[in-house]
mmCIF file of C-alpha atoms in Angstrom:
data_model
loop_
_atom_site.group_PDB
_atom_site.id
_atom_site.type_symbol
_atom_site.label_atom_id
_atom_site.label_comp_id
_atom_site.label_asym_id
_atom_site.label_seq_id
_atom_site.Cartn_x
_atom_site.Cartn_y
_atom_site.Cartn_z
ATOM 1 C CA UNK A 1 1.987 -1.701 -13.943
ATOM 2 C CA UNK A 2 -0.594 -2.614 -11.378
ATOM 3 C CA UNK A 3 -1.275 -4.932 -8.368
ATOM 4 C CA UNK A 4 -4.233 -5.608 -7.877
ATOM 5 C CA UNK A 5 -5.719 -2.909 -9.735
ATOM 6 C CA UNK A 6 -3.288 -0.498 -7.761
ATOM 7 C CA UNK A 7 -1.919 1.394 -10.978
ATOM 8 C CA UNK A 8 1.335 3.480 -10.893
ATOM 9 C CA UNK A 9 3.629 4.726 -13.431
ATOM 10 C CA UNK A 10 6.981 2.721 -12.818
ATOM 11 C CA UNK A 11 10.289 4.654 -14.080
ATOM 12 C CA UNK A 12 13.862 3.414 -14.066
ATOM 13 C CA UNK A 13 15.439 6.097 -12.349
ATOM 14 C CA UNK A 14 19.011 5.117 -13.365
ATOM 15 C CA UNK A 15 18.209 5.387 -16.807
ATOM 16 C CA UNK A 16 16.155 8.504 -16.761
ATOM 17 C CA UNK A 17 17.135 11.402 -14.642
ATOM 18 C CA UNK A 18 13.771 13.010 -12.839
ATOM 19 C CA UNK A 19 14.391 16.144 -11.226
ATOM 20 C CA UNK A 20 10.898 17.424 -9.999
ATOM 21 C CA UNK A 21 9.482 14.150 -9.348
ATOM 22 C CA UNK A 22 6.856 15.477 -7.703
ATOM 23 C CA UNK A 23 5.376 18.032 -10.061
ATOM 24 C CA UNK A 24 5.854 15.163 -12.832
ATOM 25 C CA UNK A 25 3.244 12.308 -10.301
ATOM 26 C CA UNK A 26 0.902 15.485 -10.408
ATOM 27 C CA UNK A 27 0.815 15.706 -14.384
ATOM 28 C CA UNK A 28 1.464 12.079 -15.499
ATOM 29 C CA UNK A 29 -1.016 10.838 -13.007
ATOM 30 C CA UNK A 30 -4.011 12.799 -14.232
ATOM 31 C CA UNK A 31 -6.345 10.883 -16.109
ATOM 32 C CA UNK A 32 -7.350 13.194 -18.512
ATOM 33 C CA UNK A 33 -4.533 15.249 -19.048
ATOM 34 C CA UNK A 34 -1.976 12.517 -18.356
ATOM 35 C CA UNK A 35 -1.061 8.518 -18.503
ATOM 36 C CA UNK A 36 -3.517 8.257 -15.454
ATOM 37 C CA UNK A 37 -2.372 6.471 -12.474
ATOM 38 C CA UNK A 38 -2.174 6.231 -8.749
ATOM 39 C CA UNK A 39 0.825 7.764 -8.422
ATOM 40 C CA UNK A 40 4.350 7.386 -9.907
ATOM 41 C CA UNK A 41 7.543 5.060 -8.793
ATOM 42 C CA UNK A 42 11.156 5.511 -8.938
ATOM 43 C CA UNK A 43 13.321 2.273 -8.967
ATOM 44 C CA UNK A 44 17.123 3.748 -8.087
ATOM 45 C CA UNK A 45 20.087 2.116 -7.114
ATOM 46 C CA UNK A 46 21.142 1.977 -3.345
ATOM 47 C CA UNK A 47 23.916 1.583 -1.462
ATOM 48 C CA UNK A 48 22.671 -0.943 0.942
ATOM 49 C CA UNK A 49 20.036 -3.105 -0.913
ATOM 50 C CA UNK A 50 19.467 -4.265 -4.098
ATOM 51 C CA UNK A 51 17.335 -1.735 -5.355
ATOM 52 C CA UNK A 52 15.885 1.437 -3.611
ATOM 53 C CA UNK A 53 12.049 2.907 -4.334
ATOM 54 C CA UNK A 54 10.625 6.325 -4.071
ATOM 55 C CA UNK A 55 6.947 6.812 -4.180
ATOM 56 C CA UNK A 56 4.744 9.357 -5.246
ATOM 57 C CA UNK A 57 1.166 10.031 -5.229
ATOM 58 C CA UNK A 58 -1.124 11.353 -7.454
ATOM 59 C CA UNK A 59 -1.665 14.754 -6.164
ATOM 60 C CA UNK A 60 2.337 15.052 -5.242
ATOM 61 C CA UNK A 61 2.815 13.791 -1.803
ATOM 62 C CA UNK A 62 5.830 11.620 -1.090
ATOM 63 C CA UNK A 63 4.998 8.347 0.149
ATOM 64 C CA UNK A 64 6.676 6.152 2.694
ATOM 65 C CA UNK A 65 6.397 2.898 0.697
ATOM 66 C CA UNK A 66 4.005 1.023 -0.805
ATOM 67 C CA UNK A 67 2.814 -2.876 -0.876
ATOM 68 C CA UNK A 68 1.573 -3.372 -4.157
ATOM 69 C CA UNK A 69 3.957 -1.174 -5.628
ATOM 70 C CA UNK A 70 6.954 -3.264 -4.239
ATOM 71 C CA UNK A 71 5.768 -6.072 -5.738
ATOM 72 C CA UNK A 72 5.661 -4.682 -9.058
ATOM 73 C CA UNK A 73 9.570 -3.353 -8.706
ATOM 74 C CA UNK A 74 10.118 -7.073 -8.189
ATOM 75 C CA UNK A 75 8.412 -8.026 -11.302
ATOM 76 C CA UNK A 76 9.973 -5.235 -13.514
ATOM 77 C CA UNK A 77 13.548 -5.236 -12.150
ATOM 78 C CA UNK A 78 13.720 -8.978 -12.954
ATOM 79 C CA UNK A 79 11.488 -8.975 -16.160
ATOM 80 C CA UNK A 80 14.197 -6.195 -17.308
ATOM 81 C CA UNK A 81 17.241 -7.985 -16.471
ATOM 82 C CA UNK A 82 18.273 -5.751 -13.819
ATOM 83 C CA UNK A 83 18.937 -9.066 -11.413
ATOM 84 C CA UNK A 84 18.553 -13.106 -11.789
ATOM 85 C CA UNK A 85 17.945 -12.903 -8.390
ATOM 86 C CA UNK A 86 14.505 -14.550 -7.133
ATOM 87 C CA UNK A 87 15.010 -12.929 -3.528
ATOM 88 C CA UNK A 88 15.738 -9.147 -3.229
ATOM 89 C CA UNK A 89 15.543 -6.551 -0.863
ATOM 90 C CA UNK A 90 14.395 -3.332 -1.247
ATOM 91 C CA UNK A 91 15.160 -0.025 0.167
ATOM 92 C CA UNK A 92 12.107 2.018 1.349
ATOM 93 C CA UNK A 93 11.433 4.992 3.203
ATOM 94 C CA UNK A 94 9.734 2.646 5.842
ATOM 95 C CA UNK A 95 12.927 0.466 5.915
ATOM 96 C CA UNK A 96 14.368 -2.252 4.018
ATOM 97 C CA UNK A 97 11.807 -5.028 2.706
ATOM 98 C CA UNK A 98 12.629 -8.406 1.444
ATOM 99 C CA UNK A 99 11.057 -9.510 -2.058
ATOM 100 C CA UNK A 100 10.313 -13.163 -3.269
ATOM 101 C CA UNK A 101 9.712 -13.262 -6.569
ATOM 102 C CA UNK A 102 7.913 -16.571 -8.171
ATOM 103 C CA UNK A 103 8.023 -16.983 -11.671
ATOM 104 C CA UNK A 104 6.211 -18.810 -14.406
ATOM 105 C CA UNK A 105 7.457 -19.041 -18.057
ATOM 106 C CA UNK A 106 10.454 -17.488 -17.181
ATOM 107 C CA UNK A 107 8.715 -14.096 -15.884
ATOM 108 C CA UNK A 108 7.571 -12.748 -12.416
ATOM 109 C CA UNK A 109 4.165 -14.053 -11.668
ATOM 110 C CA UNK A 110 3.612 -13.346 -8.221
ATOM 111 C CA UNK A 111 5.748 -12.030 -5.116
ATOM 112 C CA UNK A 112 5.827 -11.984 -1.740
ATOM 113 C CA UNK A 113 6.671 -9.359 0.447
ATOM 114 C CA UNK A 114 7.965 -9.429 3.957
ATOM 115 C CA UNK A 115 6.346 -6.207 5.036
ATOM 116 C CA UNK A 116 7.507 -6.178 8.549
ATOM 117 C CA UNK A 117 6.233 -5.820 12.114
ATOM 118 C CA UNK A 118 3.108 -3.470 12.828
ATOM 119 C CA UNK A 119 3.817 -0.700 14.595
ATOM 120 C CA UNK A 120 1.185 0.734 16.833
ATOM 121 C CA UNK A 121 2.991 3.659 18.874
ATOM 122 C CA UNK A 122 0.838 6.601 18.357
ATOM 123 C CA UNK A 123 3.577 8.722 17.511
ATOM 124 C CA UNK A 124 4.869 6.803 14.812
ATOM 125 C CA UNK A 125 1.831 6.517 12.560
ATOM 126 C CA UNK A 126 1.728 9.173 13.371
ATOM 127 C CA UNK A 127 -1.626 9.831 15.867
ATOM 128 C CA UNK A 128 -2.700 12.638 17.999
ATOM 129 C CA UNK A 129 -5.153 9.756 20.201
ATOM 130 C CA UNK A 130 -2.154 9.728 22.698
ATOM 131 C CA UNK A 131 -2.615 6.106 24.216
ATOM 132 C CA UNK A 132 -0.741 2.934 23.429
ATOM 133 C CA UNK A 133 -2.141 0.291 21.085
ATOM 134 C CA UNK A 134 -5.616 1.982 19.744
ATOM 135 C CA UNK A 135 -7.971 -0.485 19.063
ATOM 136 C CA UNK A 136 -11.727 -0.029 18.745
ATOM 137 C CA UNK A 137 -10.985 3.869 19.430
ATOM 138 C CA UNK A 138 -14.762 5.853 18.645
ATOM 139 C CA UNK A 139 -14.478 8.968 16.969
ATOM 140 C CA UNK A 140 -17.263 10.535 15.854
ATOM 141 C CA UNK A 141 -17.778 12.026 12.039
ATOM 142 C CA UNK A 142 -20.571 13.464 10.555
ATOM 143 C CA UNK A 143 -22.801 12.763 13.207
ATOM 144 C CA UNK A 144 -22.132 8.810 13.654
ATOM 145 C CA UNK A 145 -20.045 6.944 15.604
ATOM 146 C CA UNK A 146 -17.054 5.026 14.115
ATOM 147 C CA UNK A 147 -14.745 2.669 16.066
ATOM 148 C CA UNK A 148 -10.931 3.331 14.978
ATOM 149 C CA UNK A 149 -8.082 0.573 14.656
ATOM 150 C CA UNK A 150 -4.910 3.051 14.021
ATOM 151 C CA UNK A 151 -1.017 1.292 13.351
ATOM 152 C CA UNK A 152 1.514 2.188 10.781
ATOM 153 C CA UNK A 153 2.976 -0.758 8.178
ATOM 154 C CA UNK A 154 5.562 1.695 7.530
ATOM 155 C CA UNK A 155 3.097 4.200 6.355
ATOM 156 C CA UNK A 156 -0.753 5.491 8.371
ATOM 157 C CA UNK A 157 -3.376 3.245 8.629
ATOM 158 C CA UNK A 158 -6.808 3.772 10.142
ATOM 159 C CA UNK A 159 -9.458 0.082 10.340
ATOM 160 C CA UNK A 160 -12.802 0.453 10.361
ATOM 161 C CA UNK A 161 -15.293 -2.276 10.553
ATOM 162 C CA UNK A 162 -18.690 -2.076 8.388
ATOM 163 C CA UNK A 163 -21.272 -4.455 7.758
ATOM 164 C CA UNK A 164 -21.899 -4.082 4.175
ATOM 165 C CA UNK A 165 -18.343 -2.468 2.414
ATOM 166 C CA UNK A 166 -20.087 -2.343 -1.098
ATOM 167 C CA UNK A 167 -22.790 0.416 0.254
ATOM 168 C CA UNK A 168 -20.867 2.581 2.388
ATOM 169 C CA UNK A 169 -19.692 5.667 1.993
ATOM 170 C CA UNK A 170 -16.160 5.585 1.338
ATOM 171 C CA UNK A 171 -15.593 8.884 0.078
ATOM 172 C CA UNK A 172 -17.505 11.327 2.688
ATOM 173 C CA UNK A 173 -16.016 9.235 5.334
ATOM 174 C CA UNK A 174 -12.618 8.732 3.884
ATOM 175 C CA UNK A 175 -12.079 12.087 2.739
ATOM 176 C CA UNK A 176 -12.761 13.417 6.911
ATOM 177 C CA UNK A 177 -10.488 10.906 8.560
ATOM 178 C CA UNK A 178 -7.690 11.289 5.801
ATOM 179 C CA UNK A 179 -7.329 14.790 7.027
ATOM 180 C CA UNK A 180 -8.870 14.607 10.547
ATOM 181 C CA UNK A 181 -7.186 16.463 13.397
ATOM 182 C CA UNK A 182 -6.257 13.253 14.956
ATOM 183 C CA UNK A 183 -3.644 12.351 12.209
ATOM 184 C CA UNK A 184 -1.099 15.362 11.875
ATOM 185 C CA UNK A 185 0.608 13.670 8.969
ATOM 186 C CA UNK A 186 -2.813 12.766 7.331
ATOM 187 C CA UNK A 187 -3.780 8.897 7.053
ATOM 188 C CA UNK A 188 -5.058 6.032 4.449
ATOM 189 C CA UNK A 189 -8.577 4.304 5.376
ATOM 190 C CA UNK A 190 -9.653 1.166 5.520
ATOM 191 C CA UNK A 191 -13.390 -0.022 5.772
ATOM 192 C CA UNK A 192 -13.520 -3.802 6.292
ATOM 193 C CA UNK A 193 -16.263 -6.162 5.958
ATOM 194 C CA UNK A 194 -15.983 -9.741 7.908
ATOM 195 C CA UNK A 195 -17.094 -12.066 5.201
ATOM 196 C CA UNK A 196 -16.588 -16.006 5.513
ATOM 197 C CA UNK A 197 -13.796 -17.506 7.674
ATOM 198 C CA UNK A 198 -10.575 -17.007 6.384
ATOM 199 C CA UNK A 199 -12.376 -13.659 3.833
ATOM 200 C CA UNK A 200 -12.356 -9.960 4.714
ATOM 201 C CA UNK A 201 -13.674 -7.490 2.122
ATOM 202 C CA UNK A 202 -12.200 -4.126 2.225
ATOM 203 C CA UNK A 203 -12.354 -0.790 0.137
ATOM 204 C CA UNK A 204 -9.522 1.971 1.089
ATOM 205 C CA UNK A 205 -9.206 5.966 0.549
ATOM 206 C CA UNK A 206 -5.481 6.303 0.069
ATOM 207 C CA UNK A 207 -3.455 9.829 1.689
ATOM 208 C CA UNK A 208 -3.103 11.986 -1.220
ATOM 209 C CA UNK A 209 -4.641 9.968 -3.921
ATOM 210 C CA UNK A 210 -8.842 8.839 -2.839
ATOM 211 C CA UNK A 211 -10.188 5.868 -3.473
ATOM 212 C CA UNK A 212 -8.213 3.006 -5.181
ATOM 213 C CA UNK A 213 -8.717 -0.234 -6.462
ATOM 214 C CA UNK A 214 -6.357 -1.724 -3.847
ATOM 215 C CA UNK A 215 -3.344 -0.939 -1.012
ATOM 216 C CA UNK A 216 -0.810 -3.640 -0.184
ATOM 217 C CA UNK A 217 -0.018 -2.052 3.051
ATOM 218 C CA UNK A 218 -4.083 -1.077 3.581
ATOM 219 C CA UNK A 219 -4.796 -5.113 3.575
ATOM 220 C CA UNK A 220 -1.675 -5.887 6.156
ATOM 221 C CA UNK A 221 -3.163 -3.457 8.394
ATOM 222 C CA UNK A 222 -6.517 -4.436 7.898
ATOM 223 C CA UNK A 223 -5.193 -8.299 8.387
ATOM 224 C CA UNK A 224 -3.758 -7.164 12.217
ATOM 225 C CA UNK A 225 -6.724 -4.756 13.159
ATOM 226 C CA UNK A 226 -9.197 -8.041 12.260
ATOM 227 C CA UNK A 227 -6.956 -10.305 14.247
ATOM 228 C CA UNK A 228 -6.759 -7.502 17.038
ATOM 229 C CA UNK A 229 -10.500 -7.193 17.197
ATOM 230 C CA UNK A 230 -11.445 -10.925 17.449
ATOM 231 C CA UNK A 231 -12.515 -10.953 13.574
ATOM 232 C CA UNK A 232 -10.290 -13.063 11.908
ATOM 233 C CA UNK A 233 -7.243 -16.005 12.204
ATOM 234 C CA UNK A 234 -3.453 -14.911 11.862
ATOM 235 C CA UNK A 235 -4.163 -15.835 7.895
ATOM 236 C CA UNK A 236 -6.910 -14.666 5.543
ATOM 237 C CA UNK A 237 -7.340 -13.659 1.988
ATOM 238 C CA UNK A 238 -8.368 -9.845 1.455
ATOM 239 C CA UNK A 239 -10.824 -9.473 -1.024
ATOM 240 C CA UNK A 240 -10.070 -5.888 -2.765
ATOM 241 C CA UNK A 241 -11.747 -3.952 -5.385
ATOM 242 C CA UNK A 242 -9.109 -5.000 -8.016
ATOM 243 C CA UNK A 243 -8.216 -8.404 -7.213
ATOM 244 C CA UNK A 244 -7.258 -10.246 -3.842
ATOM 245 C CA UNK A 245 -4.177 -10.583 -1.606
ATOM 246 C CA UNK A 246 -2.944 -13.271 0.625
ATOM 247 C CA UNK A 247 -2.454 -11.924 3.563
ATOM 248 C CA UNK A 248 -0.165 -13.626 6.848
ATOM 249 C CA UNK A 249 0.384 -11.963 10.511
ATOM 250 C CA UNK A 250 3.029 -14.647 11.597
ATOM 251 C CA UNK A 251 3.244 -15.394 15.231
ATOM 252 C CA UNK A 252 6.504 -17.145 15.047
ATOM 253 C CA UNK A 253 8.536 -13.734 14.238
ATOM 254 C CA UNK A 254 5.664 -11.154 14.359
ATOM 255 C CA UNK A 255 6.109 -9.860 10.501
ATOM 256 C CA UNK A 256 3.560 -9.819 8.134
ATOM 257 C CA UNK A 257 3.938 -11.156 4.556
ATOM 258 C CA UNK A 258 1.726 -10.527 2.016
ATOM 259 C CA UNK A 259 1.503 -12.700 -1.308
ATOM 260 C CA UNK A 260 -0.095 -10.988 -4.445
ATOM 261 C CA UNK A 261 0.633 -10.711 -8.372
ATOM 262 C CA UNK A 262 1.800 -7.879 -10.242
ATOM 263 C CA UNK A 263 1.429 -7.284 -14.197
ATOM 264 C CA UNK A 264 2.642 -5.011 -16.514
ATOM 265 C CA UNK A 265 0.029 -2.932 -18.537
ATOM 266 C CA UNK A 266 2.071 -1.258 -21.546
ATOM 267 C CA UNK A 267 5.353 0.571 -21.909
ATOM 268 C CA UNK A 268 5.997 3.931 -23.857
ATOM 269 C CA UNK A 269 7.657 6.904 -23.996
ATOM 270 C CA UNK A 270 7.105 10.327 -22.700
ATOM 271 C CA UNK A 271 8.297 13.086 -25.506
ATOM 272 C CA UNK A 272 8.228 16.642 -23.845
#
């Protein structure tokens, strides 16, 4: 399944018992060897929500949650039969999040997402930079000088703001802040370009897994660091390498909910 180009391997975990989940995101999400994919997702059962996710990148890693992925749980879990219900909540490792499902033809079209309030505490994204809210933060790689927006939507983030996103170097720069010193726990990067009112264009190097054709949480955090910065309204659409999200930092209750669809790609079986 994929949202917004964001493609992961989606198994249900009831049904099939995975033991080294890990090892298994490494081989099916190869792209030669394997199904190919960003990473791999376990839907399980939980004792508190209606459904509980675990996340896995492509080169192993364990992820704390992730956007688009969420809204493709909501899409298969109802597709499946798993639940009538149209809202949901989900158990993550970044907390509980609350799923709207919209449907059309009697399937999940599109879903919403409550993804929560920004967190910008350094140690909880978590950041060596050691001050409070880091915004506009220059750190200098590879001999230039970029300006840093750092917060966690339940997983790293780091903004940057570019003037042309299509042209710029997303993999030498990505590849030295995923791993910079600053971010002990590693980080995902976003570059941002301020296009029209109400528009930002944005690639993003995801922890553990490079470039991808989108991040749910990547465009949340890329929604508050424009809105921090003076760039953009409390509302904008984020304009992604594989499709675009609708994007909203609420003032009323301080969460941001992001609005996106999610398909399903094929189905098979794995025969070891």
């Amino acid at each position: 399944m994929h949202g917004a180009g964001n493609d992961y391997i989606y198994i249900d975990g009831k049904k099939e018992g995975i033991v080294d989940a890990a090892e298994w995101a490494v081989w099916l999400s190869d792209r030669h060897f394997g199904i190919g994919s960003d990473g791999v997702v376990l839907i399980l059962p939980s004792e508190t929500c209606d459904f509980r996710m675990r996340m896995y990148n492509a080169d192993g890693s364990e992820a704390e949650m992730c956007g688009n992925a969420s809204r493709c749980i909501g899409k298969y879990v109802y597709d499946k039969g798993l639940t009538d219900k149209t809202e949901i909540t989900l158990e993550t490792k970044a907390g509980v999040k609350r799923l709207e499902l919209f449907l059309k033809d009697g399937k999940v079209n599109s879903v919403q997402v409550d993804m929560g309030i920004p967190d910008f505490a350094p140690e909880h994204i978590p950041t060596t930079i050691g001050q409070g809210k880091t915004v506009g933060y220059p750190v200098e790689i590879g001999g230039e000088m970029f300006r840093l927006t750092t917060l966690s939507m339940g997983n790293p983030h780091v903004v940057i703001f570019v003037e042309d996103v299509s042209a710029f170097p997303v993999h030498e720069i990505g590849m030295a802040l995923e791993k910079h010193s600053l971010f002990p726990q590693c980080t995902n990067v976003e570059f941002v370009e301020v296009g029209a009112p109400g528009l930002l264009k944005m690639r993003v190097w995801e922890r553990g897994a490079g470039e991808t054709l989108a991040c749910g949480t990547g465009a949340c955090a890329s929604l508050v660091a424009a809105v921090l910065n003076g760039f953009s309204k409390r509302q904008a659409t984020l304009q992604l390498s594989g499709g675009n999200l609708e994007i909203e930092w609420k003032e009323s209750d301080g969460h941001v909910y992001m609005t996106g669809e999610a398909a399903t790609v094929y189905e098979g079986e794995i025969k070891l």
